[in-house]
Coordinates of C-alpha atoms in Angstrom, one line a residue:
M1 CA -10.6 2.9 43.3
S2 CA -8.1 4.9 44.6
E3 CA -4.6 2.7 44.6
K4 CA -6.9 0.0 42.9
P5 CA -5.8 -2.1 40.0
V6 CA -8.0 -0.7 37.0
L7 CA -7.4 -1.9 33.2
V8 CA -8.7 0.0 30.3
T9 CA -8.9 -2.1 27.4
G10 CA -8.6 0.7 24.5
G11 CA -6.7 2.7 26.5
A12 CA -4.5 4.4 24.2
G13 CA -7.6 5.9 22.2
F14 CA -9.5 8.9 22.7
I15 CA -12.0 7.8 24.7
G16 CA -9.6 5.9 26.8
S17 CA -7.5 8.0 27.1
Q18 CA -9.5 10.5 28.5
L19 CA -10.7 8.0 31.0
V20 CA -6.9 7.2 32.0
S21 CA -6.8 10.9 32.7
D22 CA -10.0 10.7 34.9
L23 CA -8.7 7.6 36.4
L24 CA -5.5 9.3 37.1
A25 CA -7.0 12.1 38.7
I26 CA -8.6 9.9 41.9
G27 CA -5.2 7.7 42.2
A28 CA -6.1 4.6 40.6
D29 CA -3.4 2.0 39.5
V30 CA -4.4 2.3 35.5
K31 CA -3.1 0.0 33.4
V32 CA -4.0 0.0 29.6
L33 CA -4.3 -2.3 27.1
D34 CA -4.1 -1.5 23.2
N35 CA -3.4 -3.0 20.1
E36 CA -2.6 0.1 18.6
S37 CA -5.0 0.1 15.6
R38 CA -6.7 3.1 16.6
G39 CA -5.0 4.6 19.5
T40 CA -1.5 5.7 20.0
K41 CA 0.9 6.2 23.0
A42 CA 1.2 9.7 22.1
N43 CA -2.5 9.9 23.2
L44 CA -1.3 8.6 26.8
E45 CA 1.3 11.0 26.8
N46 CA -0.4 13.8 26.5
V47 CA -2.9 13.0 29.6
G48 CA 0.2 12.2 31.5
F49 CA 0.3 8.3 31.4
A50 CA 3.7 7.3 32.5
I51 CA 4.1 4.7 29.9
Q52 CA 6.0 1.6 31.3
P53 CA 5.8 -1.1 28.9
G54 CA 5.0 -4.7 30.3
K55 CA 4.0 -3.1 33.6
N56 CA 1.2 -0.7 33.0
Y57 CA 1.1 -0.4 29.4
F58 CA 0.7 -4.0 27.4
V59 CA 1.0 -3.9 23.6
A60 CA -1.9 -7.0 22.7
D61 CA -4.8 -8.1 20.7
L62 CA -8.3 -9.0 22.4
R63 CA -8.9 -11.1 19.6
D64 CA -6.1 -13.9 20.9
P65 CA -7.2 -15.3 24.3
S66 CA -3.3 -15.3 25.3
A67 CA -4.1 -11.9 26.3
H68 CA -6.0 -13.3 29.3
K69 CA -2.8 -13.0 31.7
Y70 CA -3.5 -9.2 31.7
F71 CA -6.8 -9.6 34.1
R72 CA -5.1 -11.0 36.5
D73 CA -5.0 -9.4 40.4
I74 CA -7.4 -6.5 38.5
H75 CA -10.2 -4.6 40.1
T76 CA -12.2 -3.2 37.9
V77 CA -12.2 -3.5 33.7
Y78 CA -13.6 -0.8 31.8
H79 CA -13.6 -2.6 28.1
L80 CA -13.9 -0.2 25.6
A81 CA -11.7 -2.2 22.7
A82 CA -13.3 -2.3 19.7
D83 CA -13.1 -2.3 16.0
V84 CA -15.0 0.6 14.9
G85 CA -15.5 3.4 12.4
G86 CA -17.8 5.9 10.7
I87 CA -20.8 4.9 8.7
A88 CA -18.7 4.2 5.6
Y89 CA -16.5 1.9 7.3
A90 CA -18.9 0.0 8.9
L91 CA -21.2 -0.6 6.3
S92 CA -18.5 -1.6 4.1
Q93 CA -16.4 -3.7 6.7
G94 CA -20.0 -5.2 8.3
I95 CA -18.3 -9.5 8.5
Q96 CA -14.7 -7.8 9.7
I97 CA -16.3 -5.7 12.6
W98 CA -18.8 -8.7 13.6
R99 CA -15.8 -11.1 13.5
N100 CA -13.1 -9.1 15.2
N101 CA -15.5 -7.6 17.6
T102 CA -17.2 -11.1 18.6
L103 CA -13.7 -12.3 19.2
I104 CA -12.8 -8.9 21.3
D105 CA -16.1 -9.3 23.4
T106 CA -15.9 -13.2 24.0
N107 CA -12.1 -13.2 24.9
T108 CA -12.6 -10.0 27.4
F109 CA -15.8 -11.8 29.4
D110 CA -13.5 -15.2 29.0
A111 CA -10.8 -13.5 31.0
V112 CA -12.7 -11.6 33.5
L113 CA -14.5 -15.1 34.5
Q114 CA -11.5 -16.8 34.4
H115 CA -9.9 -14.2 37.0
E116 CA -12.8 -13.6 38.7
V117 CA -12.5 -10.2 38.0
P118 CA -14.7 -7.9 40.5
N119 CA -16.1 -5.3 38.1
L120 CA -16.3 -4.9 34.5
I121 CA -17.9 -1.6 32.7
Y122 CA -18.8 -3.0 29.0
A123 CA -18.9 -0.1 26.7
S124 CA -21.9 -0.3 24.2
S125 CA -23.4 2.1 21.9
S126 CA -26.5 4.0 20.8
C127 CA -26.1 1.6 17.6
V128 CA -28.2 -0.9 19.0
Y129 CA -31.3 1.2 18.6
P130 CA -33.1 0.2 16.1
M131 CA -33.2 1.5 12.5
Q132 CA -37.9 1.7 12.7
L133 CA -36.9 3.9 16.1
S134 CA -34.9 6.7 14.3
S135 CA -36.2 9.9 14.4
P136 CA -35.1 13.5 15.0
H137 CA -38.2 14.1 17.5
R138 CA -38.3 10.0 19.5
A139 CA -36.3 9.9 22.3
L140 CA -34.8 6.6 22.9
K141 CA -35.3 4.8 25.8
E142 CA -33.1 2.0 26.9
H143 CA -35.8 -0.9 26.6
Q144 CA -36.5 -0.3 23.4
A145 CA -33.1 -2.2 21.5
W146 CA -34.5 -5.0 20.8
Q147 CA -37.4 -3.9 18.7
G148 CA -36.3 -4.0 15.2
E149 CA -33.3 -4.3 13.6
M150 CA -29.7 -2.2 13.3
H151 CA -28.5 -0.1 11.1
T152 CA -25.0 -2.0 11.2
L153 CA -23.7 -5.2 12.3
Y154 CA -21.5 -3.2 14.8
G155 CA -24.7 -2.4 16.6
A156 CA -25.8 -5.8 16.6
E157 CA -22.9 -7.5 18.1
K158 CA -23.1 -4.9 20.7
L159 CA -26.3 -5.8 21.4
L160 CA -25.1 -8.9 22.0
G161 CA -22.3 -8.7 24.2
E162 CA -25.1 -6.9 25.9
K163 CA -27.4 -10.0 26.0
A164 CA -24.1 -12.2 26.8
I165 CA -23.3 -10.1 30.3
A166 CA -26.6 -10.4 31.3
M167 CA -27.5 -14.1 30.6
H168 CA -23.8 -15.0 31.6
L169 CA -22.1 -12.5 34.2
Q170 CA -24.8 -10.6 35.6
G171 CA -25.9 -12.7 38.9
L172 CA -24.2 -15.8 38.2
T173 CA -20.6 -14.7 38.8
K174 CA -18.6 -13.0 41.5
T175 CA -18.3 -10.2 38.7
N176 CA -20.5 -7.0 38.5
A177 CA -21.1 -6.1 35.7
A178 CA -22.6 -2.7 34.1
I179 CA -23.5 -2.1 30.7
V180 CA -23.0 1.7 29.6
R181 CA -24.1 2.6 26.1
F182 CA -22.3 5.9 24.8
H183 CA -24.7 7.9 21.6
N184 CA -21.7 9.5 19.6
V185 CA -19.0 11.0 21.6
Y186 CA -16.4 13.7 20.0
G187 CA -13.2 15.4 21.7
P188 CA -9.4 15.5 21.7
R189 CA -7.5 13.1 20.8
S190 CA -10.0 11.1 18.6
I191 CA -9.2 10.0 14.9
M192 CA -9.9 13.0 12.4
K193 CA -8.2 11.5 9.2
S194 CA -8.9 8.4 7.2
Q195 CA -12.5 6.8 6.4
N196 CA -12.2 5.9 10.5
A197 CA -12.9 9.8 11.7
Q198 CA -16.6 10.4 12.5
V199 CA -18.5 13.2 11.4
I200 CA -17.6 15.9 13.6
Q201 CA -14.1 15.1 13.7
A202 CA -13.7 15.1 9.7
L203 CA -15.5 18.4 9.2
I204 CA -13.5 20.1 11.7
S205 CA -10.2 18.6 10.0
R206 CA -11.5 19.4 6.5
A207 CA -12.4 23.1 7.6
L208 CA -9.0 23.1 9.0
N209 CA -7.2 21.8 6.2
N210 CA -9.0 23.8 3.6
P211 CA -10.6 26.9 4.8
T212 CA -11.0 28.7 1.4
Q213 CA -12.9 25.5 0.1
D214 CA -16.9 25.1 0.6
L215 CA -17.3 22.4 3.5
E216 CA -18.1 19.6 2.2
V217 CA -20.9 17.3 3.9
W218 CA -22.5 13.8 3.0
G219 CA -25.9 13.8 2.5
T220 CA -28.3 16.2 2.6
G221 CA -27.4 17.7 6.1
R222 CA -30.9 16.9 7.5
Q223 CA -29.6 13.8 9.4
G224 CA -28.7 13.9 12.6
R225 CA -27.5 12.5 15.9
D226 CA -27.1 12.6 19.9
F227 CA -23.5 14.0 20.0
I228 CA -21.7 14.2 23.8
Y229 CA -18.1 15.5 24.6
V230 CA -15.5 12.9 25.8
T231 CA -15.5 14.1 29.4
D232 CA -18.9 14.1 30.1
I233 CA -18.9 10.1 29.1
T234 CA -15.9 9.9 30.8
Q235 CA -16.1 11.7 34.2
W236 CA -19.4 9.3 34.2
L237 CA -17.4 6.4 34.1
V238 CA -15.2 7.2 36.9
N239 CA -18.5 8.2 38.8
L240 CA -20.5 4.7 37.9
W241 CA -21.2 3.4 41.4
L242 CA -24.4 5.0 42.7
P243 CA -24.1 7.4 45.5
K244 CA -26.8 5.5 47.8
T245 CA -26.1 2.1 47.6
N246 CA -21.7 2.3 45.8
Q247 CA -23.1 -0.8 43.6
L248 CA -23.1 -0.4 39.4
P249 CA -26.1 -0.2 38.0
K250 CA -27.6 -3.9 36.9
K251 CA -29.4 -2.6 33.5
P252 CA -28.2 -1.2 30.6
I253 CA -28.0 2.8 30.5
Q254 CA -27.3 5.4 28.4
R255 CA -26.1 8.6 28.1
G256 CA -26.4 11.3 25.6
S257 CA -27.0 15.4 25.1
G258 CA -30.6 14.5 24.9
N259 CA -30.7 16.3 21.9
N260 CA -30.9 15.5 18.3
T261 CA -28.5 18.1 16.3
T262 CA -28.3 17.8 12.3
I263 CA -25.0 17.7 10.4
K264 CA -26.3 20.5 8.9
A265 CA -26.2 23.1 12.1
I266 CA -22.6 21.0 12.8
A267 CA -21.1 22.4 9.8
Q268 CA -22.5 25.7 10.8
I269 CA -21.2 26.0 13.9
I270 CA -17.7 24.7 12.9
I271 CA -18.0 27.5 10.1
K272 CA -18.8 30.0 12.2
T273 CA -16.3 29.2 15.2
L274 CA -13.3 29.4 12.7
N275 CA -14.9 32.5 11.0
L276 CA -14.5 31.0 7.7
D277 CA -16.5 32.8 4.6
I278 CA -17.5 29.7 2.7
A279 CA -20.7 27.9 2.0
I280 CA -21.5 24.3 2.5
D281 CA -21.5 21.8 -0.2
F282 CA -23.8 18.9 0.1
R283 CA -22.8 15.9 -1.8
P284 CA -25.6 13.1 -2.6
V285 CA -24.8 9.6 -1.3
P286 CA -26.7 6.2 -1.5
D287 CA -27.1 5.8 2.3
E288 CA -27.3 9.0 4.8
G289 CA -27.7 6.4 7.6
E290 CA -30.5 6.8 10.2
R291 CA -32.9 10.2 9.9
G292 CA -31.8 11.0 13.7
R293 CA -31.1 9.6 17.2
K294 CA -31.4 10.9 20.6
A295 CA -31.5 9.9 23.9
D296 CA -33.8 9.8 26.7
N297 CA -32.0 10.7 29.7
T298 CA -34.5 9.8 32.5
L299 CA -33.2 6.8 33.8
F300 CA -29.8 8.4 33.6
N301 CA -31.3 11.7 35.9
A302 CA -33.0 9.5 38.2
L303 CA -29.7 7.7 39.1
Y304 CA -27.4 10.2 38.5
S305 CA -28.8 13.8 39.1
H306 CA -25.4 14.6 41.1
L307 CA -23.1 15.1 38.5
P308 CA -23.0 18.1 36.0
K309 CA -25.0 18.5 32.7
T310 CA -23.5 17.9 29.7
L311 CA -21.6 20.5 27.7
S312 CA -23.4 22.0 24.9
I313 CA -22.9 21.2 21.4
Q314 CA -21.6 24.9 20.4
A315 CA -19.3 25.0 23.6
G316 CA -18.2 21.8 22.5
I317 CA -17.3 22.4 19.4
E318 CA -15.2 25.4 20.3
R319 CA -13.6 23.3 22.6
Y320 CA -12.6 20.6 20.3
I321 CA -11.6 23.4 17.9
K322 CA -9.5 25.3 19.9
W323 CA -7.4 21.8 21.3
S324 CA -7.2 20.7 17.4
M325 CA -5.2 24.3 16.3
A326 CA -3.1 23.7 19.2
H327 CA -2.5 19.8 18.0
P328 CA -1.9 20.0 14.2
S329 CA -0.3 16.5 13.8
Y330 CA -4.0 15.0 14.5
W331 CA -5.8 16.5 11.0
Q332 CA -2.7 18.6 9.4
K333 CA -2.9 16.1 6.3
S334 CA -5.6 15.1 3.6
V335 CA -8.9 13.6 4.7
P336 CA -11.9 11.9 3.2
S337 CA -13.9 13.7 0.5
M338 CA -16.7 12.8 2.4
S339 CA -17.4 13.6 5.9
L340 CA -18.3 10.1 8.1
L341 CA -21.1 9.7 10.2
N342 CA -21.8 6.7 12.9

């Protein structure tokens, strides 16, 4: 994609800004569209993106069809923009999330079709997998997404976004569309404050802000997720084209670490890494979320064996804490009373 015009929706967010950095490194002509509800210009400045408003940086709301104009003459769209947050936000604001993401996805797909964008990469989520299959031990396969009820409307909308692509873009238009499912992504420039903070981010923020207080964890700590460091996701996205065919994958494909890590284990790693003399304070909650979730990476490994292995959770948290301590503005403030889990 050297010198090709590439548009990243949600490009000022933490995944988006890292993707922008990786795209710049291969010489892409990167443009960012963001409504700045979660993303910030500071995220992009921190990765060396020279913001030129109206030229390569567009503040726009994808719920508004007028945003179509920013898709003109684009070679590849990475569609990361979404209304998303931790489990408390997802459960309390489900209708808002569903409405916003339906509008965001619909207008994005319309714009891609209208301007005949050659390539679309749609960021979906492990939240598409049904509650009935949640388990610390069962690894989830791509085809299992339609086998039950999702825990949140966020996951349901993402699955319908996948279906819209499969039924109305793939094979029926000039656009090559790929669906990528992320498990729980963490790392630099992610939100560490407010109810939009997800679990690793919120726990690190709480530990840094209150190093002498026991670390609050929402629930029993036995619930778990498949956590993956942000660069493991973005480097895959840059290298999404299959090496043997130079084509995008036709079916949904996920990437996670392949491990279910409990929230208790996350808290223990954070305490140990920061060398804190504190305990974990487990707080009861009405809904801990799903018991566990992890990716079956069989399909990913078959297609992308040439890519590096994922960073371990221990190494990832250590790297993220080191970055956080050098960037106190991301966490230095009061944080939610409970850690959040998506």
